[in-house]
mmCIF file of N, CA and C in Angstrom:
data_model
loop_
_atom_site.group_PDB
_atom_site.id
_atom_site.type_symbol
_atom_site.label_atom_id
_atom_site.label_comp_id
_atom_site.label_asym_id
_atom_site.label_seq_id
_atom_site.Cartn_x
_atom_site.Cartn_y
_atom_site.Cartn_z
ATOM 1 N N MET T 1 -8.817 -2.321 18.905
ATOM 2 C CA MET T 1 -7.575 -1.998 18.206
ATOM 3 C C MET T 1 -7.697 -2.394 16.741
ATOM 4 N N LEU T 2 -7.035 -1.615 15.906
ATOM 5 C CA LEU T 2 -7.030 -1.893 14.482
ATOM 6 C C LEU T 2 -5.852 -2.794 14.126
ATOM 7 N N GLU T 3 -6.036 -3.642 13.146
ATOM 8 C CA GLU T 3 -4.948 -4.448 12.611
ATOM 9 C C GLU T 3 -3.965 -3.505 11.917
ATOM 10 N N THR T 4 -2.678 -3.809 12.020
ATOM 11 C CA THR T 4 -1.661 -2.963 11.402
ATOM 12 C C THR T 4 -0.700 -3.787 10.564
ATOM 13 N N ARG T 5 -0.027 -3.095 9.693
ATOM 14 C CA ARG T 5 1.082 -3.683 8.952
ATOM 15 C C ARG T 5 2.111 -2.584 8.772
ATOM 16 N N THR T 6 3.345 -2.843 9.187
ATOM 17 C CA THR T 6 4.419 -1.881 8.987
ATOM 18 C C THR T 6 5.234 -2.318 7.780
ATOM 19 N N ILE T 7 5.358 -1.413 6.846
ATOM 20 C CA ILE T 7 6.058 -1.677 5.604
ATOM 21 C C ILE T 7 7.318 -0.827 5.629
ATOM 22 N N SER T 8 8.457 -1.436 5.290
ATOM 23 C CA SER T 8 9.705 -0.686 5.353
ATOM 24 C C SER T 8 10.541 -0.923 4.109
ATOM 25 N N ILE T 9 11.467 -0.003 3.910
ATOM 26 C CA ILE T 9 12.411 -0.116 2.804
ATOM 27 C C ILE T 9 13.758 0.422 3.283
ATOM 28 N N SER T 10 14.822 -0.258 2.895
ATOM 29 C CA SER T 10 16.178 0.182 3.234
ATOM 30 C C SER T 10 16.716 1.056 2.114
ATOM 31 N N ILE T 11 17.403 2.116 2.505
ATOM 32 C CA ILE T 11 17.987 3.040 1.531
ATOM 33 C C ILE T 11 19.441 3.272 1.910
ATOM 34 N N ASN T 12 20.324 3.104 0.947
ATOM 35 C CA ASN T 12 21.755 3.266 1.191
ATOM 36 C C ASN T 12 22.133 4.744 1.100
ATOM 37 N N ARG T 13 21.624 5.493 2.055
ATOM 38 C CA ARG T 13 21.923 6.926 2.178
ATOM 39 C C ARG T 13 21.690 7.305 3.638
ATOM 40 N N ASN T 14 22.480 8.213 4.143
ATOM 41 C CA ASN T 14 22.358 8.637 5.533
ATOM 42 C C ASN T 14 20.904 8.975 5.863
ATOM 43 N N TRP T 15 20.419 8.485 6.995
ATOM 44 C CA TRP T 15 19.000 8.649 7.351
ATOM 45 C C TRP T 15 18.599 10.115 7.433
ATOM 46 N N ASN T 16 19.480 10.945 7.975
ATOM 47 C CA ASN T 16 19.144 12.358 8.113
ATOM 48 C C ASN T 16 19.075 13.048 6.747
ATOM 49 N N ASP T 17 19.944 12.627 5.828
ATOM 50 C CA ASP T 17 19.894 13.177 4.471
ATOM 51 C C ASP T 17 18.574 12.803 3.793
ATOM 52 N N VAL T 18 18.121 11.569 3.997
ATOM 53 C CA VAL T 18 16.832 11.139 3.437
ATOM 54 C C VAL T 18 15.716 11.989 4.026
ATOM 55 N N TYR T 19 15.719 12.126 5.336
ATOM 56 C CA TYR T 19 14.680 12.921 5.995
ATOM 57 C C TYR T 19 14.663 14.349 5.462
ATOM 58 N N GLU T 20 15.822 14.983 5.406
ATOM 59 C CA GLU T 20 15.895 16.380 4.956
ATOM 60 C C GLU T 20 15.453 16.522 3.496
ATOM 61 N N ALA T 21 15.634 15.475 2.695
ATOM 62 C CA ALA T 21 15.248 15.532 1.287
ATOM 63 C C ALA T 21 13.735 15.460 1.082
ATOM 64 N N ILE T 22 13.020 14.868 2.042
ATOM 65 C CA ILE T 22 11.587 14.608 1.767
ATOM 66 C C ILE T 22 10.620 15.036 2.858
ATOM 67 N N TRP T 23 11.058 15.636 3.943
ATOM 68 C CA TRP T 23 10.147 15.908 5.072
ATOM 69 C C TRP T 23 9.091 16.968 4.755
ATOM 70 N N ARG T 24 9.365 17.865 3.859
ATOM 71 C CA ARG T 24 8.421 18.959 3.574
ATOM 72 C C ARG T 24 7.156 18.416 2.913
ATOM 73 N N PRO T 25 5.991 18.889 3.334
ATOM 74 C CA PRO T 25 4.748 18.432 2.700
ATOM 75 C C PRO T 25 4.761 18.584 1.180
ATOM 76 N N GLU T 26 5.394 19.629 0.678
ATOM 77 C CA GLU T 26 5.453 19.849 -0.766
ATOM 78 C C GLU T 26 6.193 18.737 -1.499
ATOM 79 N N SER T 27 7.012 17.954 -0.785
ATOM 80 C CA SER T 27 7.764 16.860 -1.391
ATOM 81 C C SER T 27 6.934 15.589 -1.542
ATOM 82 N N PHE T 28 5.889 15.447 -0.771
ATOM 83 C CA PHE T 28 5.103 14.212 -0.788
ATOM 84 C C PHE T 28 4.561 13.844 -2.169
ATOM 85 N N PRO T 29 4.024 14.782 -2.953
ATOM 86 C CA PRO T 29 3.512 14.394 -4.274
ATOM 87 C C PRO T 29 4.570 13.820 -5.213
ATOM 88 N N LYS T 30 5.845 14.023 -4.923
ATOM 89 C CA LYS T 30 6.917 13.486 -5.769
ATOM 90 C C LYS T 30 7.039 11.973 -5.643
ATOM 91 N N TRP T 31 6.549 11.407 -4.523
ATOM 92 C CA TRP T 31 6.674 9.966 -4.323
ATOM 93 C C TRP T 31 5.391 9.310 -3.824
ATOM 94 N N ALA T 32 4.497 10.046 -3.220
ATOM 95 C CA ALA T 32 3.246 9.485 -2.693
ATOM 96 C C ALA T 32 2.190 9.545 -3.808
ATOM 97 N N SER T 33 1.958 8.427 -4.464
ATOM 98 C CA SER T 33 1.129 8.413 -5.668
ATOM 99 C C SER T 33 -0.306 8.861 -5.433
ATOM 100 N N GLY T 34 -0.797 8.780 -4.212
ATOM 101 C CA GLY T 34 -2.140 9.276 -3.918
ATOM 102 C C GLY T 34 -2.226 10.783 -4.039
ATOM 103 N N LEU T 35 -1.075 11.442 -4.079
ATOM 104 C CA LEU T 35 -1.018 12.896 -4.211
ATOM 105 C C LEU T 35 -0.291 13.329 -5.473
ATOM 106 N N SER T 36 0.177 12.383 -6.267
ATOM 107 C CA SER T 36 1.064 12.729 -7.373
ATOM 108 C C SER T 36 0.400 13.530 -8.482
ATOM 109 N N LYS T 37 -0.908 13.459 -8.601
ATOM 110 C CA LYS T 37 -1.581 14.202 -9.662
ATOM 111 C C LYS T 37 -2.105 15.542 -9.168
ATOM 112 N N SER T 38 -1.797 15.868 -7.944
ATOM 113 C CA SER T 38 -2.312 17.130 -7.413
ATOM 114 C C SER T 38 -1.192 17.889 -6.728
ATOM 115 N N SER T 39 -1.462 19.124 -6.482
ATOM 116 C CA SER T 39 -0.523 19.903 -5.692
ATOM 117 C C SER T 39 -1.155 20.131 -4.329
ATOM 118 N N LEU T 40 -0.318 20.217 -3.354
ATOM 119 C CA LEU T 40 -0.785 20.508 -2.011
ATOM 120 C C LEU T 40 -0.873 22.013 -1.839
ATOM 121 N N ALA T 41 -1.926 22.448 -1.210
ATOM 122 C CA ALA T 41 -2.091 23.879 -0.923
ATOM 123 C C ALA T 41 -2.320 24.018 0.575
ATOM 124 N N LYS T 42 -1.560 24.904 1.197
ATOM 125 C CA LYS T 42 -1.663 25.079 2.647
ATOM 126 C C LYS T 42 -2.795 26.042 2.988
ATOM 127 N N TYR T 43 -3.621 25.624 3.958
ATOM 128 C CA TYR T 43 -4.717 26.435 4.499
ATOM 129 C C TYR T 43 -4.614 26.376 6.008
ATOM 130 N N GLY T 44 -3.990 27.367 6.608
ATOM 131 C CA GLY T 44 -3.802 27.362 8.054
ATOM 132 C C GLY T 44 -2.887 26.220 8.471
ATOM 133 N N GLU T 45 -3.399 25.352 9.328
ATOM 134 C CA GLU T 45 -2.610 24.229 9.837
ATOM 135 C C GLU T 45 -2.733 22.967 8.990
ATOM 136 N N VAL T 46 -3.573 22.986 7.966
ATOM 137 C CA VAL T 46 -3.770 21.794 7.139
ATOM 138 C C VAL T 46 -3.381 22.077 5.693
ATOM 139 N N TRP T 47 -3.197 20.990 4.962
ATOM 140 C CA TRP T 47 -2.916 21.049 3.538
ATOM 141 C C TRP T 47 -4.088 20.396 2.824
ATOM 142 N N LYS T 48 -4.463 20.944 1.701
ATOM 143 C CA LYS T 48 -5.556 20.379 0.913
ATOM 144 C C LYS T 48 -4.991 19.837 -0.387
ATOM 145 N N ALA T 49 -5.593 18.714 -0.826
ATOM 146 C CA ALA T 49 -5.161 18.076 -2.068
ATOM 147 C C ALA T 49 -6.317 17.268 -2.630
ATOM 148 N N GLU T 50 -6.125 16.794 -3.826
ATOM 149 C CA GLU T 50 -7.081 15.886 -4.436
ATOM 150 C C GLU T 50 -6.524 14.481 -4.271
ATOM 151 N N GLY T 51 -7.228 13.635 -3.514
ATOM 152 C CA GLY T 51 -6.822 12.253 -3.319
ATOM 153 C C GLY T 51 -7.446 11.360 -4.371
ATOM 154 N N PRO T 52 -7.155 10.064 -4.326
ATOM 155 C CA PRO T 52 -7.684 9.130 -5.322
ATOM 156 C C PRO T 52 -9.213 9.064 -5.343
ATOM 157 N N GLU T 53 -9.828 9.384 -4.216
ATOM 158 C CA GLU T 53 -11.291 9.275 -4.134
ATOM 159 C C GLU T 53 -11.960 10.627 -3.888
ATOM 160 N N GLY T 54 -11.228 11.713 -4.099
ATOM 161 C CA GLY T 54 -11.809 13.032 -3.917
ATOM 162 C C GLY T 54 -10.942 13.933 -3.061
ATOM 163 N N PRO T 55 -11.482 15.093 -2.661
ATOM 164 C CA PRO T 55 -10.698 16.055 -1.882
ATOM 165 C C PRO T 55 -10.328 15.512 -0.499
ATOM 166 N N ILE T 56 -9.113 15.837 -0.076
ATOM 167 C CA ILE T 56 -8.635 15.436 1.244
ATOM 168 C C ILE T 56 -7.951 16.617 1.911
ATOM 169 N N THR T 57 -7.868 16.549 3.232
ATOM 170 C CA THR T 57 -7.028 17.473 3.988
ATOM 171 C C THR T 57 -6.019 16.642 4.765
ATOM 172 N N ILE T 58 -4.836 17.200 4.925
ATOM 173 C CA ILE T 58 -3.744 16.484 5.587
ATOM 174 C C ILE T 58 -3.087 17.414 6.591
ATOM 175 N N ARG T 59 -2.810 16.866 7.749
ATOM 176 C CA ARG T 59 -2.049 17.582 8.767
ATOM 177 C C ARG T 59 -0.737 16.835 8.949
ATOM 178 N N PHE T 60 0.386 17.533 8.815
ATOM 179 C CA PHE T 60 1.707 16.925 8.883
ATOM 180 C C PHE T 60 2.406 17.267 10.197
ATOM 181 N N THR T 61 3.222 16.342 10.670
ATOM 182 C CA THR T 61 4.094 16.593 11.808
ATOM 183 C C THR T 61 5.120 17.655 11.411
ATOM 184 N N ASP T 62 5.440 18.537 12.339
ATOM 185 C CA ASP T 62 6.458 19.559 12.091
ATOM 186 C C ASP T 62 7.829 18.914 11.902
ATOM 187 N N HIS T 63 8.719 19.650 11.250
ATOM 188 C CA HIS T 63 10.107 19.217 11.111
ATOM 189 C C HIS T 63 10.665 18.916 12.489
ATOM 190 N N ASN T 64 11.468 17.853 12.592
ATOM 191 C CA ASN T 64 12.011 17.462 13.890
ATOM 192 C C ASN T 64 13.335 16.736 13.694
ATOM 193 N N VAL T 65 14.034 16.483 14.796
ATOM 194 C CA VAL T 65 15.344 15.833 14.732
ATOM 195 C C VAL T 65 15.250 14.312 14.845
ATOM 196 N N PHE T 66 14.037 13.781 14.881
ATOM 197 C CA PHE T 66 13.841 12.349 15.105
ATOM 198 C C PHE T 66 13.470 11.571 13.847
ATOM 199 N N GLY T 67 13.289 12.234 12.720
ATOM 200 C CA GLY T 67 12.912 11.541 11.494
ATOM 201 C C GLY T 67 11.445 11.160 11.436
ATOM 202 N N VAL T 68 10.618 11.830 12.227
ATOM 203 C CA VAL T 68 9.180 11.543 12.259
ATOM 204 C C VAL T 68 8.490 12.366 11.179
ATOM 205 N N MET T 69 7.702 11.681 10.357
ATOM 206 C CA MET T 69 6.948 12.324 9.280
ATOM 207 C C MET T 69 5.485 11.883 9.334
ATOM 208 N N ASP T 70 4.951 11.762 10.537
ATOM 209 C CA ASP T 70 3.559 11.342 10.686
ATOM 210 C C ASP T 70 2.635 12.341 10.015
ATOM 211 N N HIS T 71 1.511 11.836 9.548
ATOM 212 C CA HIS T 71 0.500 12.722 8.992
ATOM 213 C C HIS T 71 -0.887 12.142 9.242
ATOM 214 N N TYR T 72 -1.869 13.011 9.210
ATOM 215 C CA TYR T 72 -3.255 12.679 9.498
ATOM 216 C C TYR T 72 -4.086 13.090 8.290
ATOM 217 N N VAL T 73 -4.757 12.128 7.684
ATOM 218 C CA VAL T 73 -5.512 12.378 6.464
ATOM 219 C C VAL T 73 -7.003 12.334 6.768
ATOM 220 N N ASN T 74 -7.705 13.355 6.294
ATOM 221 C CA ASN T 74 -9.159 13.390 6.427
ATOM 222 C C ASN T 74 -9.739 13.332 5.024
ATOM 223 N N VAL T 75 -10.494 12.256 4.758
ATOM 224 C CA VAL T 75 -11.081 12.076 3.434
ATOM 225 C C VAL T 75 -12.516 12.588 3.381
ATOM 226 N N GLY T 76 -12.956 13.188 4.483
ATOM 227 C CA GLY T 76 -14.279 13.801 4.510
ATOM 228 C C GLY T 76 -15.392 12.908 5.019
ATOM 229 N N ILE T 77 -15.076 11.656 5.278
ATOM 230 C CA ILE T 77 -16.075 10.750 5.851
ATOM 231 C C ILE T 77 -15.446 10.044 7.047
ATOM 232 N N GLY T 78 -16.138 10.030 8.140
ATOM 233 C CA GLY T 78 -15.593 9.368 9.320
ATOM 234 C C GLY T 78 -14.449 10.147 9.930
ATOM 235 N N SER T 79 -13.655 9.443 10.723
ATOM 236 C CA SER T 79 -12.548 10.092 11.417
ATOM 237 C C SER T 79 -11.321 10.171 10.512
ATOM 238 N N GLN T 80 -10.363 10.982 10.921
ATOM 239 C CA GLN T 80 -9.129 11.108 10.154
ATOM 240 C C GLN T 80 -8.311 9.825 10.275
ATOM 241 N N ILE T 81 -7.473 9.599 9.296
ATOM 242 C CA ILE T 81 -6.637 8.404 9.259
ATOM 243 C C ILE T 81 -5.219 8.800 9.663
ATOM 244 N N TYR T 82 -4.710 8.140 10.683
ATOM 245 C CA TYR T 82 -3.363 8.404 11.191
ATOM 246 C C TYR T 82 -2.375 7.539 10.419
ATOM 247 N N ILE T 83 -1.322 8.168 9.889
ATOM 248 C CA ILE T 83 -0.307 7.447 9.132
ATOM 249 C C ILE T 83 1.063 7.738 9.734
ATOM 250 N N PRO T 84 1.565 6.830 10.594
ATOM 251 C CA PRO T 84 2.901 7.002 11.156
ATOM 252 C C PRO T 84 3.956 6.704 10.084
ATOM 253 N N LEU T 85 4.920 7.578 9.958
ATOM 254 C CA LEU T 85 5.998 7.432 8.981
ATOM 255 C C LEU T 85 7.292 7.855 9.662
ATOM 256 N N ARG T 86 8.281 6.980 9.615
ATOM 257 C CA ARG T 86 9.551 7.240 10.292
ATOM 258 C C ARG T 86 10.712 6.972 9.355
ATOM 259 N N ILE T 87 11.769 7.740 9.540
ATOM 260 C CA ILE T 87 13.039 7.455 8.904
ATOM 261 C C ILE T 87 14.034 7.283 10.042
ATOM 262 N N ILE T 88 14.627 6.097 10.100
ATOM 263 C CA ILE T 88 15.529 5.777 11.206
ATOM 264 C C ILE T 88 16.881 5.320 10.666
ATOM 265 N N PRO T 89 17.933 5.474 11.482
ATOM 266 C CA PRO T 89 19.243 4.993 11.049
ATOM 267 C C PRO T 89 19.257 3.473 10.916
ATOM 268 N N ASN T 90 19.971 3.014 9.894
ATOM 269 C CA ASN T 90 20.212 1.585 9.695
ATOM 270 C C ASN T 90 21.667 1.479 9.254
ATOM 271 N N GLY T 91 22.559 1.398 10.235
ATOM 272 C CA GLY T 91 23.986 1.462 9.930
ATOM 273 C C GLY T 91 24.295 2.829 9.343
ATOM 274 N N ASP T 92 24.953 2.840 8.185
ATOM 275 C CA ASP T 92 25.256 4.099 7.503
ATOM 276 C C ASP T 92 24.097 4.555 6.621
ATOM 277 N N GLY T 93 23.049 3.740 6.546
ATOM 278 C CA GLY T 93 21.913 4.048 5.689
ATOM 279 C C GLY T 93 20.678 4.420 6.485
ATOM 280 N N ALA T 94 19.541 4.200 5.830
ATOM 281 C CA ALA T 94 18.258 4.583 6.423
ATOM 282 C C ALA T 94 17.246 3.462 6.236
ATOM 283 N N GLU T 95 16.335 3.404 7.163
ATOM 284 C CA GLU T 95 15.170 2.538 7.054
ATOM 285 C C GLU T 95 13.962 3.463 7.097
ATOM 286 N N VAL T 96 13.089 3.344 6.106
ATOM 287 C CA VAL T 96 11.866 4.130 6.068
ATOM 288 C C VAL T 96 10.726 3.179 6.400
ATOM 289 N N LEU T 97 9.957 3.527 7.447
ATOM 290 C CA LEU T 97 8.876 2.662 7.917
ATOM 291 C C LEU T 97 7.556 3.411 7.909
ATOM 292 N N LEU T 98 6.546 2.804 7.327
ATOM 293 C CA LEU T 98 5.201 3.353 7.339
ATOM 294 C C LEU T 98 4.276 2.295 7.906
ATOM 295 N N THR T 99 3.499 2.667 8.911
ATOM 296 C CA THR T 99 2.542 1.740 9.494
ATOM 297 C C THR T 99 1.169 2.027 8.918
ATOM 298 N N LEU T 100 0.581 0.985 8.371
ATOM 299 C CA LEU T 100 -0.736 1.060 7.755
ATOM 300 C C LEU T 100 -1.750 0.481 8.731
ATOM 301 N N PHE T 101 -2.780 1.241 9.046
ATOM 302 C CA PHE T 101 -3.850 0.768 9.917
ATOM 303 C C PHE T 101 -5.014 0.298 9.048
ATOM 304 N N ARG T 102 -5.485 -0.903 9.293
ATOM 305 C CA ARG T 102 -6.660 -1.402 8.586
ATOM 306 C C ARG T 102 -7.878 -0.671 9.140
ATOM 307 N N GLN T 103 -8.565 0.038 8.269
ATOM 308 C CA GLN T 103 -9.703 0.848 8.689
ATOM 309 C C GLN T 103 -10.932 -0.032 8.919
ATOM 310 N N PRO T 104 -11.820 0.385 9.823
ATOM 311 C CA PRO T 104 -13.020 -0.410 10.102
ATOM 312 C C PRO T 104 -13.799 -0.693 8.814
ATOM 313 N N GLY T 105 -14.212 -1.949 8.656
ATOM 314 C CA GLY T 105 -14.988 -2.356 7.493
ATOM 315 C C GLY T 105 -14.165 -2.610 6.241
ATOM 316 N N MET T 106 -12.841 -2.446 6.322
ATOM 317 C CA MET T 106 -11.982 -2.648 5.148
ATOM 318 C C MET T 106 -11.833 -4.142 4.864
ATOM 319 N N SER T 107 -12.044 -4.536 3.635
ATOM 320 C CA SER T 107 -11.921 -5.943 3.240
ATOM 321 C C SER T 107 -10.459 -6.380 3.241
ATOM 322 N N ASP T 108 -10.249 -7.690 3.277
ATOM 323 C CA ASP T 108 -8.895 -8.229 3.179
ATOM 324 C C ASP T 108 -8.230 -7.768 1.891
ATOM 325 N N ALA T 109 -8.978 -7.820 0.791
ATOM 326 C CA ALA T 109 -8.434 -7.435 -0.511
ATOM 327 C C ALA T 109 -8.028 -5.969 -0.525
ATOM 328 N N LYS T 110 -8.828 -5.098 0.055
ATOM 329 C CA LYS T 110 -8.520 -3.666 0.089
ATOM 330 C C LYS T 110 -7.293 -3.399 0.967
ATOM 331 N N PHE T 111 -7.194 -4.089 2.100
ATOM 332 C CA PHE T 111 -6.040 -3.924 2.981
ATOM 333 C C PHE T 111 -4.763 -4.360 2.261
ATOM 334 N N GLU T 112 -4.826 -5.489 1.550
ATOM 335 C CA GLU T 112 -3.672 -5.960 0.784
ATOM 336 C C GLU T 112 -3.308 -4.975 -0.322
ATOM 337 N N ALA T 113 -4.328 -4.455 -1.008
ATOM 338 C CA ALA T 113 -4.088 -3.481 -2.079
ATOM 339 C C ALA T 113 -3.434 -2.219 -1.523
ATOM 340 N N ASP T 114 -3.889 -1.752 -0.361
ATOM 341 C CA ASP T 114 -3.282 -0.573 0.264
ATOM 342 C C ASP T 114 -1.823 -0.840 0.635
ATOM 343 N N ALA T 115 -1.541 -2.039 1.154
ATOM 344 C CA ALA T 115 -0.163 -2.394 1.519
ATOM 345 C C ALA T 115 0.734 -2.407 0.275
ATOM 346 N N GLU T 116 0.229 -2.951 -0.827
ATOM 347 C CA GLU T 116 1.000 -2.955 -2.077
ATOM 348 C C GLU T 116 1.222 -1.534 -2.582
ATOM 349 N N TRP T 117 0.221 -0.685 -2.422
ATOM 350 C CA TRP T 117 0.330 0.714 -2.833
ATOM 351 C C TRP T 117 1.444 1.396 -2.045
ATOM 352 N N VAL T 118 1.462 1.157 -0.726
ATOM 353 C CA VAL T 118 2.511 1.740 0.124
ATOM 354 C C VAL T 118 3.878 1.249 -0.325
ATOM 355 N N LYS T 119 4.010 -0.038 -0.633
ATOM 356 C CA LYS T 119 5.297 -0.574 -1.091
ATOM 357 C C LYS T 119 5.766 0.141 -2.356
ATOM 358 N N ARG T 120 4.853 0.340 -3.301
ATOM 359 C CA ARG T 120 5.215 1.051 -4.536
ATOM 360 C C ARG T 120 5.645 2.479 -4.232
ATOM 361 N N ASP T 121 4.915 3.145 -3.344
ATOM 362 C CA ASP T 121 5.274 4.517 -2.985
ATOM 363 C C ASP T 121 6.642 4.580 -2.321
ATOM 364 N N LEU T 122 6.941 3.630 -1.447
ATOM 365 C CA LEU T 122 8.247 3.632 -0.796
ATOM 366 C C LEU T 122 9.365 3.363 -1.804
ATOM 367 N N LEU T 123 9.100 2.545 -2.812
ATOM 368 C CA LEU T 123 10.092 2.339 -3.875
ATOM 369 C C LEU T 123 10.305 3.630 -4.667
ATOM 370 N N SER T 124 9.241 4.388 -4.884
ATOM 371 C CA SER T 124 9.361 5.687 -5.550
ATOM 372 C C SER T 124 10.166 6.657 -4.701
ATOM 373 N N LEU T 125 9.920 6.643 -3.397
ATOM 374 C CA LEU T 125 10.679 7.488 -2.478
ATOM 375 C C LEU T 125 12.165 7.131 -2.550
ATOM 376 N N LYS T 126 12.455 5.832 -2.544
ATOM 377 C CA LYS T 126 13.844 5.389 -2.615
ATOM 378 C C LYS T 126 14.503 5.864 -3.912
ATOM 379 N N ALA T 127 13.810 5.732 -5.017
ATOM 380 C CA ALA T 127 14.362 6.184 -6.305
ATOM 381 C C ALA T 127 14.613 7.689 -6.292
ATOM 382 N N LEU T 128 13.713 8.427 -5.671
ATOM 383 C CA LEU T 128 13.845 9.883 -5.599
ATOM 384 C C LEU T 128 15.092 10.316 -4.825
ATOM 385 N N VAL T 129 15.364 9.654 -3.711
ATOM 386 C CA VAL T 129 16.472 10.094 -2.846
ATOM 387 C C VAL T 129 17.810 9.436 -3.181
ATOM 388 N N THR T 130 17.822 8.516 -4.124
ATOM 389 C CA THR T 130 19.092 7.871 -4.486
ATOM 390 C C THR T 130 19.538 8.266 -5.878
ATOM 391 N N LEU T 131 18.950 9.323 -6.426
ATOM 392 C CA LEU T 131 19.364 9.806 -7.754
ATOM 393 C C LEU T 131 20.755 10.363 -7.714
#
């Protein structure tokens, strides 16, 4: 099993409104900094983009009524990386949760840096949906 860390942020907006505002793959570059300098292009069932370390392909979960925004990233080496992302009700607001899996061979410093990156991205997401 891989080590995990779930990072969350509370947003004072209805959870379904948050989900509807950002569930589309085309919305990810607006807040996910690993995609912010590129545009996503759809090729069949996958999306292609330029990631921080080169070309990537991403497969996204279909729109659903559960607030699930899971995606699978392939960076071209090894297996794809599973990224669970959920938007759940938190009273009248929303909780956005992303689970980060520590990849095999990843250093402590790299895992911490990735967790900080996710926190920054979730803050960007919050700013985007609370305008």
